[in-house]
Amino acid sequence: MQTVTVSRRVDAPPEQVRAAMDDLEVFMLAAGFTEVTVDGDDMHLENQVGLATVTLDLRLVDTGADLAYEQADGFFETMDTAYRVEPVDGGSEITATTDFELDVALVGQILDATVIKRQRRHELESQFDWLESEFAG
């Protein structure tokens, strides 16, 4: 199992941060995905990673996190992400954690865990950049 965790402090109360994250289409586009479709608890995402086009179908799950989803279909063996928003002095601390296992038969030599971890860290940081910009004075 591979894990990517990113944290950031944002100058906004947790309820405002959660409300911004609830706009799933915009929040996922902020990660840099080129196509995002949200239908209830289901999301379809597409993105370019290196030479490959990555297509993921995700499903929202109730894990006790502020936002959590898992892969319903895609090239991972398993993949889940959870976002937690905690109050801190004058704002919020957001932590996102993605755990994944690659399906080696599907991924092969094009992508490896190092590339996926770097890409995922960039996606999460981009989402946090967007959240910061939403609350910038």
XYZ file of N, CA and C in Angstrom:
411
model
N 0.853 -1.181 0.000
C 0.000 0.000 0.000
C 0.894 1.239 0.000
N 0.589 2.173 -0.855
C 1.290 3.458 -0.927
C 0.392 4.528 -0.315
N 1.000 5.536 0.307
C 0.231 6.600 0.955
C 0.815 7.956 0.592
N -0.081 8.902 0.316
C 0.288 10.301 0.109
C -0.553 11.123 1.073
N 0.101 11.949 1.895
C -0.604 12.814 2.839
C -0.100 14.239 2.671
N -1.045 15.173 2.596
C -0.732 16.591 2.457
C -1.585 17.351 3.462
N -0.987 18.341 4.132
C -1.722 19.184 5.079
C -1.459 20.645 4.759
N -2.445 21.472 5.085
C -2.312 22.912 4.848
C -3.216 23.653 5.816
N -2.738 24.808 6.266
C -3.555 25.699 7.086
C -4.216 26.710 6.161
N -5.517 26.946 6.373
C -6.284 27.895 5.570
C -6.938 28.888 6.523
N -6.927 30.166 6.140
C -7.502 31.216 6.980
C -9.006 31.331 6.768
N -9.716 30.301 7.184
C -11.182 30.278 7.123
C -11.664 29.246 8.131
N -12.848 29.469 8.704
C -13.370 28.486 9.657
C -13.708 27.162 8.965
N -13.656 26.064 9.709
C -13.907 24.742 9.117
C -15.207 24.637 8.326
N -16.283 25.244 8.817
C -17.560 25.113 8.100
C -17.496 25.746 6.717
N -16.744 26.850 6.555
C -16.596 27.467 5.233
C -15.717 26.607 4.320
N -14.678 26.014 4.878
C -13.807 25.141 4.092
C -14.593 23.922 3.618
N -15.361 23.331 4.527
C -16.174 22.159 4.151
C -17.179 22.518 3.064
N -17.798 23.694 3.180
C -18.780 24.123 2.178
C -18.120 24.271 0.805
N -16.909 24.811 0.760
C -16.199 24.943 -0.518
C -15.879 23.569 -1.098
N -15.467 22.642 -0.246
C -15.139 21.289 -0.705
C -16.381 20.543 -1.188
N -17.553 20.923 -0.687
C -18.796 20.256 -1.086
C -19.144 20.485 -2.556
N -18.593 21.538 -3.162
C -18.789 21.746 -4.599
C -17.803 20.822 -5.310
N -18.171 19.539 -5.382
C -17.243 18.495 -5.817
C -16.661 18.723 -7.206
N -17.485 19.176 -8.135
C -16.975 19.363 -9.494
C -15.847 20.390 -9.506
N -16.077 21.533 -8.878
C -15.066 22.589 -8.839
C -13.845 22.130 -8.045
N -14.082 21.453 -6.912
C -12.981 20.996 -6.061
C -12.097 19.985 -6.790
N -12.700 19.081 -7.549
C -11.915 18.090 -8.288
C -11.232 18.719 -9.511
N -11.884 19.673 -10.161
C -11.227 20.384 -11.263
C -10.008 21.148 -10.755
N -10.083 21.651 -9.521
C -8.949 22.371 -8.928
C -7.723 21.477 -8.802
N -7.928 20.174 -8.742
C -6.813 19.222 -8.664
C -6.097 19.087 -10.003
N -6.700 19.633 -11.067
C -6.077 19.559 -12.379
C -6.665 18.503 -13.290
N -7.746 17.849 -12.852
C -8.384 16.876 -13.733
C -8.979 17.609 -14.922
N -8.891 17.007 -16.091
C -9.367 17.660 -17.306
C -10.855 17.460 -17.523
N -11.411 16.419 -16.929
C -12.848 16.161 -17.038
C -13.354 15.651 -15.699
N -14.434 16.275 -15.217
C -15.054 15.862 -13.957
C -16.559 15.846 -14.158
N -17.179 14.715 -13.862
C -18.628 14.594 -13.893
C -19.072 14.059 -12.542
N -20.028 14.751 -11.918
C -20.552 14.328 -10.621
C -22.017 13.973 -10.799
N -22.387 12.787 -10.325
C -23.769 12.316 -10.387
C -24.100 11.678 -9.044
N -24.689 12.472 -8.146
C -24.989 11.962 -6.805
C -23.707 11.642 -6.059
N -23.545 10.387 -5.654
C -22.347 9.944 -4.929
C -21.252 9.426 -5.855
N -21.458 9.520 -7.166
C -20.497 8.995 -8.139
C -19.788 10.133 -8.866
N -18.491 9.952 -9.101
C -17.699 10.927 -9.849
C -16.914 10.198 -10.935
N -16.833 10.815 -12.097
C -16.005 10.310 -13.197
C -14.937 11.366 -13.450
N -13.654 10.953 -13.407
C -12.539 11.875 -13.589
C -11.629 11.386 -14.701
N -11.070 12.333 -15.445
C -10.036 12.009 -16.422
C -8.898 12.990 -16.246
N -7.669 12.483 -16.458
C -6.486 13.317 -16.337
C -5.350 12.704 -17.140
N -4.422 13.537 -17.524
C -3.225 13.107 -18.229
C -2.105 12.954 -17.207
N -1.515 11.756 -17.108
C -0.378 11.505 -16.223
C 0.737 10.931 -17.082
N 1.753 11.732 -17.321
C 2.814 11.291 -18.220
C 2.243 11.056 -19.604
N 2.474 9.878 -20.149
C 1.967 9.530 -21.476
C 0.576 8.919 -21.439
N 0.070 8.662 -20.242
C -1.193 7.934 -20.101
C -2.351 8.866 -19.765
N -3.537 8.531 -20.261
C -4.763 9.180 -19.825
C -5.361 8.315 -18.731
N -5.518 8.902 -17.569
C -6.046 8.177 -16.415
C -7.536 8.451 -16.316
N -8.327 7.400 -16.259
C -9.767 7.499 -16.072
C -10.113 6.820 -14.758
N -10.820 7.544 -13.904
C -11.219 7.006 -12.603
C -12.702 7.214 -12.393
N -13.358 6.200 -11.896
C -14.724 6.326 -11.416
C -14.652 6.173 -9.911
N -15.126 7.201 -9.213
C -15.044 7.244 -7.759
C -16.432 7.238 -7.150
N -16.491 6.795 -5.916
C -17.748 6.750 -5.170
C -17.502 7.393 -3.812
N -18.373 8.337 -3.431
C -18.289 8.923 -2.096
C -18.599 7.849 -1.067
N -17.871 7.869 0.042
C -18.084 6.901 1.118
C -18.148 7.647 2.442
N -18.859 7.062 3.387
C -18.990 7.646 4.719
C -17.992 6.965 5.640
N -16.904 7.684 5.950
C -15.858 7.122 6.807
C -15.676 7.931 8.084
N -16.478 8.966 8.259
C -16.285 9.870 9.377
C -15.413 11.060 9.014
N -14.801 11.032 7.830
C -14.004 12.165 7.349
C -14.955 13.235 6.814
N -14.435 14.435 6.593
C -15.262 15.510 6.043
C -15.613 15.269 4.580
N -14.730 14.601 3.862
C -14.981 14.167 2.490
C -14.153 12.913 2.274
N -14.770 11.883 1.724
C -14.028 10.644 1.455
C -14.612 9.968 0.225
N -13.717 9.387 -0.569
C -14.152 8.626 -1.737
C -13.190 7.481 -1.981
N -13.704 6.498 -2.734
C -12.900 5.343 -3.108
C -13.088 5.088 -4.591
N -12.132 4.391 -5.170
C -12.243 4.037 -6.575
C -13.319 2.972 -6.747
N -14.242 3.230 -7.672
C -15.224 2.218 -8.057
C -14.710 1.450 -9.273
N -13.989 2.172 -10.161
C -13.411 1.541 -11.346
C -12.237 2.398 -11.805
N -11.163 1.746 -12.215
C -9.987 2.471 -12.675
C -8.776 1.567 -12.662
N -7.597 2.163 -12.776
C -6.397 1.354 -12.918
C -5.738 0.973 -11.597
N -6.260 1.476 -10.473
C -5.719 1.065 -9.185
C -6.311 -0.273 -8.766
N -5.536 -1.027 -8.025
C -6.092 -2.210 -7.357
C -7.088 -1.725 -6.298
N -6.648 -0.769 -5.482
C -7.514 -0.059 -4.532
C -7.027 1.378 -4.446
N -7.937 2.308 -4.155
C -7.579 3.704 -3.962
C -8.677 4.364 -3.154
N -8.290 5.009 -2.066
C -9.257 5.797 -1.309
C -8.580 7.061 -0.807
N -9.385 8.112 -0.686
C -8.897 9.414 -0.230
C -9.851 9.942 0.819
N -9.285 10.528 1.872
C -10.080 11.145 2.935
C -9.513 12.526 3.239
N -10.416 13.500 3.389
C -10.056 14.865 3.759
C -10.630 15.132 5.144
N -9.796 15.697 6.017
C -10.243 16.068 7.350
C -9.945 17.550 7.562
N -10.928 18.264 8.100
C -10.793 19.692 8.373
C -10.924 19.883 9.878
N -9.893 20.451 10.492
C -9.870 20.664 11.940
C -9.679 22.147 12.233
N -10.355 22.663 13.268
C -10.154 24.068 13.636
C -8.768 24.293 14.242
N -8.146 25.393 13.864
C -6.911 25.870 14.479
C -7.087 27.374 14.693
N -6.217 27.998 15.463
C -6.343 29.430 15.741
C -6.555 30.226 14.464
N -7.720 30.850 14.352
C -8.008 31.726 13.234
C -8.232 31.045 11.903
N -8.416 29.741 11.894
C -8.633 29.091 10.613
C -8.842 27.601 10.725
N -8.342 26.882 9.729
C -8.541 25.432 9.643
C -7.257 24.760 9.189
N -7.071 23.548 9.649
C -6.003 22.675 9.163
C -6.681 21.583 8.345
N -6.309 21.477 7.066
C -6.886 20.469 6.184
C -5.824 19.408 5.942
N -6.212 18.161 6.103
C -5.312 17.047 5.822
C -6.009 16.102 4.857
N -5.330 15.786 3.779
C -5.845 14.830 2.796
C -4.881 13.655 2.729
N -5.438 12.451 2.775
C -4.631 11.239 2.689
C -5.204 10.328 1.615
N -4.352 9.923 0.693
C -4.720 8.944 -0.325
C -3.897 7.685 -0.102
N -4.576 6.555 0.000
C -3.939 5.240 0.060
C -4.259 4.524 -1.243
N -3.246 3.899 -1.845
C -3.509 3.201 -3.105
C -2.587 2.010 -3.281
N -3.081 1.074 -4.074
C -2.275 -0.036 -4.571
C -2.470 -0.072 -6.073
N -1.369 -0.191 -6.799
C -1.443 -0.228 -8.254
C -1.788 -1.620 -8.745
N -2.596 -1.664 -9.802
C -2.859 -2.915 -10.504
C -1.765 -3.046 -11.555
N -0.709 -3.762 -11.225
C 0.483 -3.839 -12.072
C 0.150 -4.346 -13.469
N -0.791 -5.251 -13.590
C -1.149 -5.788 -14.904
C -1.683 -4.695 -15.823
N -2.409 -3.724 -15.258
C -2.965 -2.648 -16.072
C -1.980 -1.511 -16.278
N -1.201 -1.202 -15.258
C -0.321 -0.048 -15.322
C 0.965 -0.368 -16.067
N 1.559 -1.495 -15.755
C 2.769 -1.925 -16.455
C 3.926 -0.976 -16.262
N 4.652 -0.732 -17.334
C 5.867 0.066 -17.257
C 5.626 1.551 -17.471
N 4.419 1.946 -17.832
C 4.153 3.355 -18.124
C 4.167 4.186 -16.847
N 3.514 3.690 -15.822
C 3.418 4.410 -14.557
C 3.943 3.530 -13.438
N 4.552 4.151 -12.459
C 4.936 3.403 -11.270
C 4.495 4.192 -10.042
N 4.688 3.631 -8.875
C 4.205 4.251 -7.643
C 4.820 5.628 -7.418
N 6.071 5.815 -7.804
C 6.728 7.110 -7.613
C 6.043 8.192 -8.439
N 5.728 7.883 -9.687
C 5.038 8.837 -10.558
C 3.649 9.134 -10.010
N 2.932 8.109 -9.586
C 1.579 8.292 -9.051
C 1.616 9.131 -7.782
N 2.554 8.863 -6.885
C 2.651 9.639 -5.644
C 2.948 11.106 -5.940
N 3.861 11.363 -6.856
C 4.193 12.742 -7.219
C 2.974 13.442 -7.827
N 2.270 12.751 -8.716
C 1.078 13.316 -9.343
C -0.010 13.576 -8.308
N -0.230 12.623 -7.420
C -1.292 12.777 -6.419
C -0.975 13.915 -5.459
N 0.281 14.031 -5.043
C 0.681 15.139 -4.165
C 0.406 16.478 -4.863
N 0.734 16.560 -6.153
C 0.475 17.780 -6.923
C -1.031 18.078 -6.975
N -1.852 17.056 -7.192
C -3.307 17.250 -7.250
C -3.843 17.775 -5.923
N -3.418 17.173 -4.819
C -3.891 17.604 -3.499
C -3.414 19.018 -3.182
N -2.150 19.319 -3.487
C -1.626 20.674 -3.263
C -2.401 21.692 -4.104
N -2.761 21.338 -5.325
C -3.537 22.231 -6.190
C -4.917 22.491 -5.607
N -5.546 21.468 -5.038
C -6.837 21.672 -4.381
C -6.688 22.621 -3.198
N -5.635 22.454 -2.420
C -5.414 23.331 -1.271
C -5.087 24.755 -1.724
N -4.355 24.910 -2.826
C -4.107 26.239 -3.396
C -5.432 26.907 -3.738
N -6.343 26.146 -4.351
C -7.652 26.684 -4.715
C -8.419 27.105 -3.464
N -8.412 26.258 -2.428
C -9.096 26.621 -1.187
C -8.512 27.907 -0.601
N -7.200 28.031 -0.574
C -6.569 29.258 -0.066
C -7.024 30.473 -0.864
N -7.080 30.334 -2.185
C -7.482 31.465 -3.027
C -8.948 31.841 -2.801
N -9.777 30.866 -2.451
C -11.188 31.135 -2.171
C -11.364 32.019 -0.937
N -10.421 31.944 -0.011
C -10.557 32.664 1.255
C -9.535 33.783 1.415
N -8.774 34.074 0.367
C -7.784 35.156 0.431
C -8.508 36.494 0.512
N -8.006 37.358 1.363
C -8.613 38.660 1.624
C -8.671 39.510 0.434
